[in-house]
Coordinates of C-alpha atoms and ligand atoms in Angstrom, one line a residue:
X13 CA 16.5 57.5 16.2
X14 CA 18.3 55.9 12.9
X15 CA 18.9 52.0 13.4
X16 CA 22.0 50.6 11.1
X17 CA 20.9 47.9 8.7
X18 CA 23.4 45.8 6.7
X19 CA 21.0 46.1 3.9
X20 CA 18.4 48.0 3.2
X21 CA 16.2 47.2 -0.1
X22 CA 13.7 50.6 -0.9
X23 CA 11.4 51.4 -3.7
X24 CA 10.8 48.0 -4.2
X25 CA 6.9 46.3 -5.2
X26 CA 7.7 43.3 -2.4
X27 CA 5.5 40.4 -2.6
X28 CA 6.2 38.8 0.6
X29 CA 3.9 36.0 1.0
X30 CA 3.3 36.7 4.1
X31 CA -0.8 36.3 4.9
X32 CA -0.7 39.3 7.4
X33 CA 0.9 41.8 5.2
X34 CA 1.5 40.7 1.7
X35 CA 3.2 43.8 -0.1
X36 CA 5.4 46.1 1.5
X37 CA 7.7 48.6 0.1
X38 CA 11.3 48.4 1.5
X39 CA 13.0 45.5 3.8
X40 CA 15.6 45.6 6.3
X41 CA 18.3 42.9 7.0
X42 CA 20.6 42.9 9.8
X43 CA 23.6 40.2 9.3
X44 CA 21.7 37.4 7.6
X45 CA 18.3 37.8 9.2
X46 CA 15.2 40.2 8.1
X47 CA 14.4 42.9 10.9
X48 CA 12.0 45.3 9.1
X49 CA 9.5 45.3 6.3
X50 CA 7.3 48.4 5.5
X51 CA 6.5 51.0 3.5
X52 CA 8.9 53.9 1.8
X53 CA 8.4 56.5 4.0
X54 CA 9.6 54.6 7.2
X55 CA 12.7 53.2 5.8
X56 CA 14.7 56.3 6.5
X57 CA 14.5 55.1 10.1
X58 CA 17.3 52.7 9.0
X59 CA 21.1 53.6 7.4
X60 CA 23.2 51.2 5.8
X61 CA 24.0 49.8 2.3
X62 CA 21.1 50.2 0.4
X63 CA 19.7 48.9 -3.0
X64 CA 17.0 51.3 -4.8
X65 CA 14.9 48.5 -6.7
X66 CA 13.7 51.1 -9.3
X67 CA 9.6 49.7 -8.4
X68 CA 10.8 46.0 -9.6
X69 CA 9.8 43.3 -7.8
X70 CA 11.0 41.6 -4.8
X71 CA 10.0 37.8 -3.4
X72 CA 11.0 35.6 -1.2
X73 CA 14.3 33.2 -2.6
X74 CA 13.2 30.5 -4.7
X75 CA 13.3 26.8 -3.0
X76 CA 13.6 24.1 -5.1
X77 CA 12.0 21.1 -3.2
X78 CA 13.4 18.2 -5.5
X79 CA 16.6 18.5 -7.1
X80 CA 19.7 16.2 -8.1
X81 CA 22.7 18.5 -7.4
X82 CA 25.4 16.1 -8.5
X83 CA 23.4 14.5 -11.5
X84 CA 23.2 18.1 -12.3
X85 CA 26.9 18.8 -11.9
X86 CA 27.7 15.7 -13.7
X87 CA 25.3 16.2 -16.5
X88 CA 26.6 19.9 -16.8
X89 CA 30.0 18.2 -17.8
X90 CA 28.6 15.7 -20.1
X91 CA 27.5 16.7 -24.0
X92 CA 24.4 18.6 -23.9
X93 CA 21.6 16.5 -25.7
X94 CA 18.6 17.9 -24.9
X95 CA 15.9 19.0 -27.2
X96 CA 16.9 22.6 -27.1
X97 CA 20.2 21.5 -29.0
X98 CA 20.2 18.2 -30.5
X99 CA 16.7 17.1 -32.8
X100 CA 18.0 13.8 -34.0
X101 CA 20.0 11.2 -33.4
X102 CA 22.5 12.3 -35.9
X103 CA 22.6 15.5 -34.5
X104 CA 23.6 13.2 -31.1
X105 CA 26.5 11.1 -33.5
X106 CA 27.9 14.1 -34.6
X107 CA 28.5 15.6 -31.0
X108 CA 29.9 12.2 -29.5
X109 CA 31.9 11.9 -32.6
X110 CA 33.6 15.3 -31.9
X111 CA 33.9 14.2 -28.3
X112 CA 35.4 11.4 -29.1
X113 CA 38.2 13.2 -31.0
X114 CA 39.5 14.4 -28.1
X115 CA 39.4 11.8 -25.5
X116 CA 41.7 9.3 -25.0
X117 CA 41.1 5.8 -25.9
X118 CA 38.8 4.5 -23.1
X119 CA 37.8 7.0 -21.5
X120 CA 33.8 7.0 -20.8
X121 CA 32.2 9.8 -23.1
X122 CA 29.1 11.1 -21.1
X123 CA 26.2 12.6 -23.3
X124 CA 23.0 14.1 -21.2
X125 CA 19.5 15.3 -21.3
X126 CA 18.4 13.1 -24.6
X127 CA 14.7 12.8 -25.0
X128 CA 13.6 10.4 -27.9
X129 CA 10.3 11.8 -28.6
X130 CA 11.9 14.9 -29.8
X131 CA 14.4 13.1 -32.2
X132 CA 13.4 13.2 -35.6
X133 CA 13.6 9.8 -35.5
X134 CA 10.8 9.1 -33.0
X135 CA 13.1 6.5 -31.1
X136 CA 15.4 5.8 -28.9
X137 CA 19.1 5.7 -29.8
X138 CA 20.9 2.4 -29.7
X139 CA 24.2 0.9 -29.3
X140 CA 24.9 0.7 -33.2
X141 CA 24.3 4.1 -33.5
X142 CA 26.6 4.8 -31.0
X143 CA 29.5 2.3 -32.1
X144 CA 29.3 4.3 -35.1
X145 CA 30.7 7.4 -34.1
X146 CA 32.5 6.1 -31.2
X147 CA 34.3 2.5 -31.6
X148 CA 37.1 2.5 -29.2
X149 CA 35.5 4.7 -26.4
X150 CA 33.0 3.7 -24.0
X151 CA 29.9 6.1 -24.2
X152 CA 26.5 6.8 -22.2
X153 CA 24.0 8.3 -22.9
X154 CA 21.5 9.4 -20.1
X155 CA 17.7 10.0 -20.9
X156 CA 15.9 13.1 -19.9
X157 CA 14.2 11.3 -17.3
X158 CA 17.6 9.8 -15.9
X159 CA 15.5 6.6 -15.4
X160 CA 17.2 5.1 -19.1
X161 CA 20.2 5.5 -20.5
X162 CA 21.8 4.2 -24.0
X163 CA 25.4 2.6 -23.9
X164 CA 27.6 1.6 -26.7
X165 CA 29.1 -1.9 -27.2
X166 CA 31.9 -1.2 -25.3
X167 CA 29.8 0.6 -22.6
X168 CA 28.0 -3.0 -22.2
X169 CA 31.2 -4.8 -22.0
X170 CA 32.1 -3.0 -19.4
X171 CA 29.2 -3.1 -17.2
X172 CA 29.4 -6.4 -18.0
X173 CA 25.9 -6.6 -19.8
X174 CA 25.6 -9.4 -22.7
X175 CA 23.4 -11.7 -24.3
X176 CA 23.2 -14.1 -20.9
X177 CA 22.2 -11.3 -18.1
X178 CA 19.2 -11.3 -16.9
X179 CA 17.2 -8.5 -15.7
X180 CA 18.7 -7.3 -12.2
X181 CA 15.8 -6.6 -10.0
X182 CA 13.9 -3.3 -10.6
X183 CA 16.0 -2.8 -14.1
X184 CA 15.1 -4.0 -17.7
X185 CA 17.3 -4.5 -20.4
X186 CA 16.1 -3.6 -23.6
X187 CA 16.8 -6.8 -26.4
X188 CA 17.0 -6.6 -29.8
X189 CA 14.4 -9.0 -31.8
X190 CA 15.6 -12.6 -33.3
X191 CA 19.2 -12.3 -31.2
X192 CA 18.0 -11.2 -28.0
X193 CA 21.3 -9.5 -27.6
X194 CA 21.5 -6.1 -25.8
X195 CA 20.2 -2.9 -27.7
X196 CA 22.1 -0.7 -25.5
X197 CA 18.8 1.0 -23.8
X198 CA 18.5 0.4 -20.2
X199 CA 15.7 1.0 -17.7
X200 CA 16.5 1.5 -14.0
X201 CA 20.0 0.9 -14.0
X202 CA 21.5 4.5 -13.7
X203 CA 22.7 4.4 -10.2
X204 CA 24.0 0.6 -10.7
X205 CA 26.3 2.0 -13.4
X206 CA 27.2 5.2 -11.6
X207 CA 28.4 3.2 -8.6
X208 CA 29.8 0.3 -10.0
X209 CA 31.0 0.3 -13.4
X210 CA 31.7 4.5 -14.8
X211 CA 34.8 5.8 -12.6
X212 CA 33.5 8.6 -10.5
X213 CA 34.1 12.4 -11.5
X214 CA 38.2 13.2 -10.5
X215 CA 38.6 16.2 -8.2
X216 CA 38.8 18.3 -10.5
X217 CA 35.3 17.5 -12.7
X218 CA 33.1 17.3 -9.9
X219 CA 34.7 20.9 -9.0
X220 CA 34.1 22.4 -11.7
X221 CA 30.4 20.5 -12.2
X222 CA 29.1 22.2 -9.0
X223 CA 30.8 25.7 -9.8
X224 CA 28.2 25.4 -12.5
X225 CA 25.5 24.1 -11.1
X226 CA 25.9 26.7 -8.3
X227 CA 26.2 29.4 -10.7
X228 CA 23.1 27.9 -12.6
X229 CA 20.8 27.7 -9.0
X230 CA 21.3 31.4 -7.6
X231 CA 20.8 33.0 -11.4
X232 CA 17.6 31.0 -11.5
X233 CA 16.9 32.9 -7.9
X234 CA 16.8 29.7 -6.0
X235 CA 18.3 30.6 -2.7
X236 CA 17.4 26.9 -0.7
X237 CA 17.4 23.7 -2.8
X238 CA 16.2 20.1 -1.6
X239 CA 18.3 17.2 -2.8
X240 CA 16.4 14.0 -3.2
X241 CA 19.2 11.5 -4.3
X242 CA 18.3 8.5 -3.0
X243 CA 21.9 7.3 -3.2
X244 CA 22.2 10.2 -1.0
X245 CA 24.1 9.0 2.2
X246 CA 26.7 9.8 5.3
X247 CA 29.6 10.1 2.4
X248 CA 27.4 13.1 0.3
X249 CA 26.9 14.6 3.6
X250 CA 30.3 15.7 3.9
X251 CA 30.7 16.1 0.4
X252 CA 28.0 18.7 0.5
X253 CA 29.7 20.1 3.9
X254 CA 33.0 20.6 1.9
X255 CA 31.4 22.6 -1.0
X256 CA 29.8 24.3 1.6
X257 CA 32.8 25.2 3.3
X258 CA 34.8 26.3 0.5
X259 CA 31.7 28.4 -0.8
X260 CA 31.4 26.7 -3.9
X261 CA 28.2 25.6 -3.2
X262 CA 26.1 28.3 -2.2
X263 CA 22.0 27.6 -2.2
X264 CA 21.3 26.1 1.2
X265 CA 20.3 22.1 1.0
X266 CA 18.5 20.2 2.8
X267 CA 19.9 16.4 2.3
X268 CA 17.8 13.3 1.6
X269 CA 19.3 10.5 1.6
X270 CA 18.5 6.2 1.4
X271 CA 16.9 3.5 4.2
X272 CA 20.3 2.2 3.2
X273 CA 22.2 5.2 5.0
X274 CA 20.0 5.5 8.1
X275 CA 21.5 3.6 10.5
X276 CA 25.2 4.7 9.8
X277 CA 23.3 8.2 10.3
X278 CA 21.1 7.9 13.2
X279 CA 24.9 6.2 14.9
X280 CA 26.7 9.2 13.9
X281 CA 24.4 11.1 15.6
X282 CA 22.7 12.6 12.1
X283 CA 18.9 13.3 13.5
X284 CA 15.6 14.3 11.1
X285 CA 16.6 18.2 10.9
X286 CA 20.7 17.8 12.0
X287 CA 22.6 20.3 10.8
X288 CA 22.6 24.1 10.5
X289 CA 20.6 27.1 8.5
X290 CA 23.2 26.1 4.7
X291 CA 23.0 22.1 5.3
X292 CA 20.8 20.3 6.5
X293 CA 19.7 16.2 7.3
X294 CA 16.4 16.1 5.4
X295 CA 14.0 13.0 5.0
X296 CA 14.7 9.1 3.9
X297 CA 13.8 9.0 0.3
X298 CA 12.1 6.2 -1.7
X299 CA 12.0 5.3 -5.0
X300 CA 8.4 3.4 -6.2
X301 CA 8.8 2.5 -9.6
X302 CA 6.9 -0.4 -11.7
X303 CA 8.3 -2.4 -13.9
X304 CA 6.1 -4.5 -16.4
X305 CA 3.5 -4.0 -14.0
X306 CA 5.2 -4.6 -10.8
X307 CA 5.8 -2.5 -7.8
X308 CA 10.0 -2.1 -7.2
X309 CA 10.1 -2.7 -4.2
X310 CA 7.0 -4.4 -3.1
X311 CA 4.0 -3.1 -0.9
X312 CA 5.2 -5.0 1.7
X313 CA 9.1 -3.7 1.8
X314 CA 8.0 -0.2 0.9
X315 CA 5.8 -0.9 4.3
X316 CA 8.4 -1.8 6.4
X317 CA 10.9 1.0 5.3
X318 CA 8.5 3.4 5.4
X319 CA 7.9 2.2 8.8
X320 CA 11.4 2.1 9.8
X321 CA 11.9 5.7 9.2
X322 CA 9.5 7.1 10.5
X323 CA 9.8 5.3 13.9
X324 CA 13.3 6.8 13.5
X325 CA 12.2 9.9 13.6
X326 CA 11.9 10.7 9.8
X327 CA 9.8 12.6 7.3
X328 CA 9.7 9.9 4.3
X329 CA 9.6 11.2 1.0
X330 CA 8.1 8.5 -2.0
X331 CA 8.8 8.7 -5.7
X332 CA 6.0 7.9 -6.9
X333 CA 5.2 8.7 -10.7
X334 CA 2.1 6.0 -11.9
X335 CA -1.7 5.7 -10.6
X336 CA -0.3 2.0 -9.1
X337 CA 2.5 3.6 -7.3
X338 CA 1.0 7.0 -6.2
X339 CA -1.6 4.2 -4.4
X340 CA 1.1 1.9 -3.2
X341 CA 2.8 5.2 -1.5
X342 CA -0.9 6.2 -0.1
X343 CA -0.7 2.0 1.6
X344 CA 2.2 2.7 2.7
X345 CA 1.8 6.1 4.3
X346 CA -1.7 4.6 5.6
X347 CA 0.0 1.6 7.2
X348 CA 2.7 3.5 9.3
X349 CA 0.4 6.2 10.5
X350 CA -1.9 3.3 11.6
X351 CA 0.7 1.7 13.4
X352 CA 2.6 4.4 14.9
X353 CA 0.6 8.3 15.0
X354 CA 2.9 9.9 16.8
X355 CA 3.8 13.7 15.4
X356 CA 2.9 14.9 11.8
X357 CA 5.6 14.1 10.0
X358 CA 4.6 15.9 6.7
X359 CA 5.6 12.9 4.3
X360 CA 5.8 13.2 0.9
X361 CA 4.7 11.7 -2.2
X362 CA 7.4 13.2 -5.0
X363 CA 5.8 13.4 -8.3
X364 CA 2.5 12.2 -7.8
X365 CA 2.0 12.1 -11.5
X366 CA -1.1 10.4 -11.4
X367 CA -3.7 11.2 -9.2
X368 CA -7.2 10.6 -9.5
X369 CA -9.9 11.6 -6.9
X370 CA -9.9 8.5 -4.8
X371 CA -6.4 8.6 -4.7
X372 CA -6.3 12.7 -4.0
X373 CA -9.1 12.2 -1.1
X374 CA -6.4 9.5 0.4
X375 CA -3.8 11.4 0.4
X376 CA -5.7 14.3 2.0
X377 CA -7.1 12.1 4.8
X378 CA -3.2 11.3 5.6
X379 CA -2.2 14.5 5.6
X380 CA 0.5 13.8 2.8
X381 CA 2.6 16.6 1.1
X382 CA 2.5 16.5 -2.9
X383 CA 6.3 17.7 -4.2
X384 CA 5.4 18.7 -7.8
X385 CA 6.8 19.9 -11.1
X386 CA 5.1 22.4 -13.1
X387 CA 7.6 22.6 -15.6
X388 CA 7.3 19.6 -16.5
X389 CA 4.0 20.3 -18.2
X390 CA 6.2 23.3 -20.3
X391 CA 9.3 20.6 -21.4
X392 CA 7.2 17.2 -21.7
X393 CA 3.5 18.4 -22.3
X394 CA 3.4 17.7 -26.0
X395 CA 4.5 13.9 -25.0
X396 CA 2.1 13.7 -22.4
X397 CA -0.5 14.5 -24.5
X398 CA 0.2 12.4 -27.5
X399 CA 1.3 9.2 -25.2
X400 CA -0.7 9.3 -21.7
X401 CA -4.0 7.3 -21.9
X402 CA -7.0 10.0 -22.9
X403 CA -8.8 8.7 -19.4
X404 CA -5.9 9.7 -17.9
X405 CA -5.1 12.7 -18.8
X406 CA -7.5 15.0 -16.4
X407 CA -5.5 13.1 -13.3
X408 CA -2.0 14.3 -14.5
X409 CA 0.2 17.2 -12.5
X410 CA -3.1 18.0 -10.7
X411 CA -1.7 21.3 -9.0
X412 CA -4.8 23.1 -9.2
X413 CA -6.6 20.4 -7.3
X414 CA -3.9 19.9 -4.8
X415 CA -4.3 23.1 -3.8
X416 CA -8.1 23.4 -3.5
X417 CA -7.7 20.1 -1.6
X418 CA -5.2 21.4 1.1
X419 CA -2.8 19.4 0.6
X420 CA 0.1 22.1 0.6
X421 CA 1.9 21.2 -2.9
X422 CA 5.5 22.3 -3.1
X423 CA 6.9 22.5 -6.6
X424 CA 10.2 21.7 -7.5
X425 CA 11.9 21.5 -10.7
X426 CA 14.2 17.7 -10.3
X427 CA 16.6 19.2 -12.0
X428 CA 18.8 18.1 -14.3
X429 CA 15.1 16.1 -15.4
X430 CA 14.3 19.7 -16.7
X431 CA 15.8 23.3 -16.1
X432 CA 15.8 24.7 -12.9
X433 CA 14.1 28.0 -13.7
X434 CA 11.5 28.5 -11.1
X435 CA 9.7 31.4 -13.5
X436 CA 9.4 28.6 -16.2
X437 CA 7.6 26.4 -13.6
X438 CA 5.3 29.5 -12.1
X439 CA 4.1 30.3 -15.9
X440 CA 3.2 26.8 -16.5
X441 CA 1.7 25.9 -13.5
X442 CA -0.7 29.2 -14.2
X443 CA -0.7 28.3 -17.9
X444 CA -0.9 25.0 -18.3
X445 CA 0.9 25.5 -21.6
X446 CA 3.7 23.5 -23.2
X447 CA 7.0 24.8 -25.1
X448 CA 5.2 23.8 -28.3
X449 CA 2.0 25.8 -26.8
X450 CA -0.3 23.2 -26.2
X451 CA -2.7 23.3 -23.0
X452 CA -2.8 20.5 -20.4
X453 CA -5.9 20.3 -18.8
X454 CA -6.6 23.8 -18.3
X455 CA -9.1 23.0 -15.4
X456 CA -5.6 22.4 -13.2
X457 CA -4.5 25.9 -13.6
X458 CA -3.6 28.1 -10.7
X459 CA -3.1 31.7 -9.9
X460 CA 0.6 33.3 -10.2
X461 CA 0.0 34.0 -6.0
X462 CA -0.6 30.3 -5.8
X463 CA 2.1 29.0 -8.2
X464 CA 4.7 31.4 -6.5
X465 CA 3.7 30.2 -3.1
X466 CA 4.9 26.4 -4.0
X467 CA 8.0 28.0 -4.7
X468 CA 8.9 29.4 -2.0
X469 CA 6.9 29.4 1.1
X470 CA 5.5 25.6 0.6
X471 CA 9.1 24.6 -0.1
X472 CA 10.0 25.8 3.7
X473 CA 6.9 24.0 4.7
X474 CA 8.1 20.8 2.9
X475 CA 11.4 21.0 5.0
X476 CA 10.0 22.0 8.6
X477 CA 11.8 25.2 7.7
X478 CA 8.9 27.8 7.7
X479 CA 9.5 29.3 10.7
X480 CA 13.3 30.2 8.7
X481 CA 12.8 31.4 5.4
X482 CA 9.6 31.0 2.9
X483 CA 8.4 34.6 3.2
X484 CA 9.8 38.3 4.0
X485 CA 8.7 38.8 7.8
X486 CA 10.4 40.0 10.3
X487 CA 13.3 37.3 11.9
X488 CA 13.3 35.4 9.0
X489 CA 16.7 34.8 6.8
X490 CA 17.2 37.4 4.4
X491 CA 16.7 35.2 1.2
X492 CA 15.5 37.0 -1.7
X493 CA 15.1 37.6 -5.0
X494 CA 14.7 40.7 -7.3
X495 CA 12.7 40.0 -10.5
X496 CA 12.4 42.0 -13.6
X497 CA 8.8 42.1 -13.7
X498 CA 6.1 41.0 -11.3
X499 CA 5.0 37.7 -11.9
X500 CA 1.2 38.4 -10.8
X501 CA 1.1 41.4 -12.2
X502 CA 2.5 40.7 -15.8
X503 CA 0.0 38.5 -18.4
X504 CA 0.6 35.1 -17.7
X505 CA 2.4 34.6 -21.4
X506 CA 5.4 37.3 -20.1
X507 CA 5.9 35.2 -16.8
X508 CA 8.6 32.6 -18.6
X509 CA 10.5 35.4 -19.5
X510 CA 10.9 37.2 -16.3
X511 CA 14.9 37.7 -15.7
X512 CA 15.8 37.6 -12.2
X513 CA 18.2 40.7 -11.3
X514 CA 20.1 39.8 -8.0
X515 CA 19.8 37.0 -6.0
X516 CA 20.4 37.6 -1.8
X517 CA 21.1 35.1 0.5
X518 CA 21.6 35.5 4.1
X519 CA 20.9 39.5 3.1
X520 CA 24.5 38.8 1.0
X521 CA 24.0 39.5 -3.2
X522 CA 25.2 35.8 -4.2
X523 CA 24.5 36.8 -7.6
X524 CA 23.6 39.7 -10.1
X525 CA 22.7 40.2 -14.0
Ligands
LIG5 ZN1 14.1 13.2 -8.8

């Protein structure tokens, strides 16, 4: 007897990292939900639209555990100055200066993405350079790492920022030498000038920003993204729920969001997991930085709020980056289980940049999820090797040994930090290898199985989604993705270049070459 299928994909080489049965031949999808996975032959069981993949390959949809969606949006509206299009900070003048052109007087000129140990100049840009080019217009400049940013005179003005200010807590304001006046570079003071002193995006901007980043997401394949904003609060919620809404925002999203927002959440009635299969309430997200050697916040307030959330009911999630705040993460993850076991809560440590084995044993005795970013090692290796400490290096972006170790890794791109492409992250998480083609300790490879496992079914893990999406079985959302080539099949050198076809989401093609 011939079942009807809303979507049947045949010929197809499916990966679906599912243990049990990991390559099948055709799926089945019934509204948005997979109801048959199997060989060729059997499919004719089924009518209904159907796709012939041609043999190409079919895996689960991408998840992206760490992502900035409105950074990205924003910085997809701001003048490109990454390495792939500016190499010096003249090449950054001449594109503000033609920005500048056609702005109005005073209005904030947004440049994005720069990276000063590409620029020919080997330094960061300052506020003269900018004044330059743009006199009369206020300008940022964000870095790669959206941890610094470079504003012009008038920029500092405006954010109030002279001579007399001192460092605001967690920030650090870069002086110039003899006047001790401002250089324009700031540390840690992003989200204080995002919320307080540049106008948010009108209407319109931010509209258009996520039609791009949304376009960007499901031609990268990613069919589930993880935001892990820590300004994140009840007010993004809804923002997210109105893109979601209209359909302008497509990937589903699991929210993070501050300690700050937790109690106007938990009031509201906003639960670990609230929400439905496109939006969800996500965990409380930290940020763990050091400044001049200190922790920001401090062991014993990281404690506390870790605490807090999870007594509330919450996953936490720690940005932790440096040996010194990967351990203070491990305390504080330590500390609340002590106090309080209750359920595994699958906390995270984001980044986890540095990690050497006492520190990797810790975090396996707590049971911690490590949110990592492979490509990372493709866009930055060549810096990490010419300016992280020799001793160091071995303990850096330790994938290989996070997954020997059990500790589930998840990768995730933390977009707009670098591209979103998930292949990018796969190839250099099995390669090792930067852009310029130099290998990162080689020792922390891993397969193109593995690699394409943190991508997908680890990122549903991450979320307390795995029972949803994360592989192609039976009763899970139809969320995949057809690939040009197979990623563990092709020689890890093709892998970067792997196109992906169509994207489906909820067994809908959301997007197609
Ligand atoms: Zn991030």
């Amino acid at each position: 007897m011939n079942s009807k299928a809303d979507l049947i994909l045949c010929n197809a080489n499916v990966l679906t990292l599912n243990r049990r049965r990991p390559r099948a031949e055709s799926v089945a999808v019934k509204r948005d939900k997979i109801v048959w996975v199997g060989r060729n032959a059997d499919i004719e069981l089924f009518t209904g639209k159907r796709i012939d993949c041609g043999g190409k390959t079919v895996v689960p949809g991408f998840n992206d555990a760490h992502i900035h969606i409105m950074a990205y949006a924003s910085n997809l509206l701001s003048i490109d100055c990454r390495p792939a299009s500016v190499v010096s900070i003249t090449d950054i003048q001449e594109k503000i200066g033609r920005a500048v052109q056609h702005a109005p007087r005073g209005k904030w000129i947004k440049g994005a993405g720069y990276n000063e140990f590409y620029l020919a100049e080997h330094r960061h840009p300052n506020r003269h350079d900018l004044d330059r080019v743009a006199p009369n217009h206020p300008v940022k400049l964000t870095h790669r790492s959206l941890h610094a940013c470079v504003l012009n005179s008038l920029g500092l003005v405006l954010a109030g920022i002279s001579v007399e200010t001192p460092d605001p807590p967690g920030g650090l304001i870069d002086r110039e030498l003899g006047t001790g006046e401002p250089s324009g570079l700031l540390f840690g003071m992003n989200s204080y000038l995002n919320e307080k002193v540049i106008p948010p995006l009108s209407e319109k901007e931010l509209r258009r920003g996520v039609k791009l980043a949304n376009r960007s997401l499901l031609s990268s394949g990613i069919t589930s993204v993880q935001d892990a904003t820590v300004r994140n609060s009840f007010e993004q919620w809804e923002t997210f729920r109105k893109f979601k809404k209209s359909g302008e925002l497509v990937p589903r999203i699991s929210m993070m969001f501050g300690l700050h927002a937790l109690d106007d959440l938990k009031g509201r009635g906003l639960n670990y997991g609230y929400g439905d299969n496109g939006l969800r309430l996500g965990a409380v997200k930290f940020t763990l930085d050091e400044t001049r050697g200190r922790l920001n916040p401090c062991q014993e307030e990281l404690n506390e709020g870790v605490l807090r959330a999870h007594q509330a009911g919450f996953q936490v999630a720690i940005h932790a980056v440096e040996e010194m705040t990967v351990r203070a993460a491990a305390i504080a993850l330590e500390n609340c289980l002590r106090r309080s076991r209750k359920a595994d809560r699958r906390h995270r440590v984001e980044h986890c940049s540095v990690c050497p084995p006492p520190l990797l044993r810790r975090l396996k005795a707590i049971k911690a999820l490590v949110v990592t970013q492979p490509a990372f090692i493709y866009y930055s290796g060549e810096r990490y090797l010419s300016d992280v400490p020799e001793a160091q290096l071995p303990w850096l972006y330790r994938t290989g040994s996070f997954l020997k170790s059990g500790l589930k890794p998840t990768a995730s791109s933390d977009c707009p930090v670098v591209p979103c492409n998930p292949l990018v992250g796969i190839y250099a998480a099995v390669t090792r290898r930067a852009e310029s083609g130099q290998v990162l300790s080689p020792k922390e490879a891993s397969s193109a199985e593995e690699a394409l496992w943190m991508y997908t079914f680890a990122g549903a893990y991450a979320s307390f989604e795995e029972r949803l999406k994360g592989s192609i079985e039976v009763g899970k959302l139809a969320d995949m993705v057809l690939l040009s080539a197979d990623p563990t099949g092709v020689a890890p050198e093709r892998i970067k270049d792997i196109q992906v076809e169509k994207t489906i989401l909820g067994g809908k093609v959301v997007w197609e070459r």
